[in-house]
Coordinates of C-alpha atoms in Angstrom, one line a residue:
X1 CA -19.9 -51.1 -0.9
X2 CA -20.7 -49.2 2.2
X3 CA -24.4 -50.1 2.1
X4 CA -24.4 -52.7 4.8
X5 CA -25.4 -56.4 4.7
X6 CA -28.8 -55.6 3.3
X7 CA -27.4 -54.5 -0.1
X8 CA -24.5 -56.9 -0.3
X9 CA -26.0 -58.6 -3.3
X10 CA -27.8 -55.5 -4.7
X11 CA -31.1 -56.3 -3.1
X12 CA -32.5 -54.8 0.1
X13 CA -34.4 -56.5 3.0
X14 CA -37.8 -55.9 1.3
X15 CA -36.6 -56.9 -2.2
X16 CA -35.9 -53.4 -3.4
X17 CA -33.1 -52.9 -5.8
X18 CA -30.2 -50.7 -4.6
X19 CA -30.6 -47.0 -5.8
X20 CA -27.9 -44.4 -6.2
X21 CA -27.6 -41.2 -4.2
X22 CA -29.1 -40.2 -0.8
X23 CA -32.4 -42.2 -1.2
X24 CA -31.2 -45.4 0.5
X25 CA -31.9 -45.6 4.2
X26 CA -29.0 -46.3 6.6
X27 CA -28.4 -49.4 8.5
X28 CA -25.9 -49.3 11.3
X29 CA -24.4 -51.4 14.0
X30 CA -26.2 -50.6 17.3
X31 CA -23.1 -51.4 19.4
X32 CA -22.3 -48.5 21.6
X33 CA -18.7 -47.0 21.4
X34 CA -16.8 -45.7 24.4
X35 CA -15.7 -42.1 24.5
X36 CA -12.2 -43.2 23.8
X37 CA -13.2 -45.2 20.8
X38 CA -15.2 -42.3 19.5
X39 CA -12.3 -39.9 20.0
X40 CA -9.9 -42.3 18.2
X41 CA -12.3 -42.7 15.3
X42 CA -12.8 -39.0 15.1
X43 CA -9.1 -38.4 15.1
X44 CA -8.7 -40.7 12.1
X45 CA -11.3 -38.8 10.1
X46 CA -9.8 -35.4 11.1
X47 CA -6.3 -36.6 9.9
X48 CA -7.9 -37.5 6.5
X49 CA -9.5 -34.1 6.0
X50 CA -7.1 -31.8 8.1
X51 CA -4.9 -30.6 5.3
X52 CA -7.5 -30.5 2.5
X53 CA -8.8 -27.1 1.6
X54 CA -12.6 -26.9 1.1
X55 CA -13.3 -27.5 -2.5
X56 CA -16.7 -28.2 -4.2
X57 CA -14.9 -30.2 -7.0
X58 CA -13.3 -32.7 -4.7
X59 CA -14.4 -34.8 -1.7
X60 CA -13.4 -32.0 0.7
X61 CA -16.8 -30.7 1.6
X62 CA -18.9 -30.7 4.8
X63 CA -21.2 -33.5 3.6
X64 CA -18.2 -35.7 2.7
X65 CA -16.8 -35.0 6.2
X66 CA -20.1 -35.9 7.7
X67 CA -20.3 -39.2 5.8
X68 CA -16.7 -40.1 6.7
X69 CA -17.4 -39.4 10.4
X70 CA -20.6 -41.4 10.3
X71 CA -18.7 -44.4 8.7
X72 CA -16.0 -44.1 11.3
X73 CA -18.6 -44.4 14.1
X74 CA -20.2 -47.5 12.5
X75 CA -23.0 -46.0 10.3
X76 CA -23.6 -47.1 6.7
X77 CA -24.8 -44.3 4.5
X78 CA -25.4 -43.9 0.8
X79 CA -22.7 -42.6 -1.5
X80 CA -22.6 -38.8 -1.8
X81 CA -23.6 -37.7 -5.3
X82 CA -21.0 -35.9 -7.3
X83 CA -21.3 -32.1 -7.7
X84 CA -18.8 -29.4 -8.7
X85 CA -20.4 -26.3 -7.3
X86 CA -22.7 -24.9 -4.6
X87 CA -25.5 -24.9 -7.2
X88 CA -24.8 -28.6 -8.0
X89 CA -24.7 -29.4 -4.3
X90 CA -28.1 -27.7 -3.8
X91 CA -29.6 -29.7 -6.7
X92 CA -28.2 -33.0 -5.2
X93 CA -29.8 -32.0 -1.9
X94 CA -33.1 -31.3 -3.5
X95 CA -32.9 -34.6 -5.5
X96 CA -32.5 -36.4 -2.1
X97 CA -35.7 -34.9 -0.9
X98 CA -34.1 -32.5 1.6
X99 CA -34.4 -28.8 1.6
X100 CA -31.3 -28.2 3.8
X101 CA -28.3 -30.0 5.2
X102 CA -29.9 -30.2 8.7
X103 CA -33.0 -31.7 7.0
X104 CA -30.8 -34.3 5.4
X105 CA -29.0 -35.1 8.7
X106 CA -32.4 -35.5 10.3
X107 CA -33.2 -38.3 7.9
X108 CA -30.3 -40.4 9.2
X109 CA -29.5 -39.4 12.8
X110 CA -31.4 -38.4 15.9
X111 CA -31.2 -34.6 16.6
X112 CA -30.0 -33.7 20.1
X113 CA -29.6 -30.5 22.0
X114 CA -26.3 -28.8 21.1
X115 CA -25.3 -28.9 24.8
X116 CA -25.5 -32.7 24.8
X117 CA -23.1 -33.1 21.9
X118 CA -20.0 -35.3 22.6
X119 CA -16.9 -36.0 20.7
X120 CA -17.7 -37.4 17.3
X121 CA -21.2 -36.0 17.0
X122 CA -22.1 -33.7 14.0
X123 CA -22.8 -30.1 14.8
X124 CA -24.0 -27.4 12.3
X125 CA -23.1 -23.7 12.5
X126 CA -24.1 -20.8 10.3
X127 CA -22.3 -21.2 7.0
X128 CA -22.2 -19.2 3.8
X129 CA -24.8 -18.8 1.1
X130 CA -27.7 -21.2 1.5
X131 CA -25.8 -23.9 3.5
X132 CA -25.2 -24.4 7.2
X133 CA -21.7 -25.7 7.8
X134 CA -21.4 -29.3 9.1
X135 CA -18.6 -29.8 11.6
X136 CA -17.4 -32.5 14.0
X137 CA -17.6 -32.0 17.7
X138 CA -14.1 -32.6 19.2
X139 CA -15.0 -32.3 22.9
X140 CA -15.4 -29.3 25.1
X141 CA -16.4 -26.1 23.2
X142 CA -14.4 -27.0 20.1
X143 CA -15.6 -28.2 16.8
X144 CA -13.6 -29.0 13.7
X145 CA -14.5 -27.8 10.3
X146 CA -13.6 -25.4 7.5
X147 CA -13.4 -21.7 8.1
X148 CA -13.3 -18.9 5.6
X149 CA -9.8 -17.8 4.8
X150 CA -8.0 -20.8 6.2
X151 CA -6.7 -23.7 4.2
X152 CA -7.7 -27.0 5.7
X153 CA -9.8 -27.9 8.7
X154 CA -9.3 -26.0 11.8
X155 CA -10.6 -26.0 15.4
X156 CA -13.4 -23.5 15.7
X157 CA -14.9 -22.0 18.9
X158 CA -18.5 -21.8 18.2
X159 CA -21.1 -20.4 20.5
X160 CA -24.1 -20.5 18.1
X161 CA -24.8 -24.0 17.0
X162 CA -27.7 -24.3 14.6
X163 CA -28.2 -28.1 15.2
X164 CA -26.5 -31.3 16.6
X165 CA -26.9 -35.0 15.8
X166 CA -25.8 -38.0 17.8
X167 CA -23.8 -40.5 15.8

């Protein structure tokens, strides 16, 4: 499920057994999408998350948004471990061998200059506590993500991107 052809029978290309969590490397279709296809796929993801308030206890978090966006653009990523709080998310991140959300994204996607981000790419901005906030680039200067005090995802005008990744 979602692990690509390599793990269809529970065994990877090199004979490794499938492992849970963020430790399995991605395999994705190298076919290039047009900007229109990227925009349509991004819109579907946004519709899925748009009305959900950010909640650590559900699948309405930045990392769930990032995984859904990556899947919509043809990437196959491991399942996000369950967590119920910021502390649990931090422990899951450490268990995955990453010290930050940008560090985790670096393991799966090429980092690009923020000015080069196009619709559908992942962009991080300064978040709360120990986490950057992962958002989805929606074209122009707008990104989509959760914002303090607002229920559901909203367009955010951000001038200070802390990172960007090409999907």
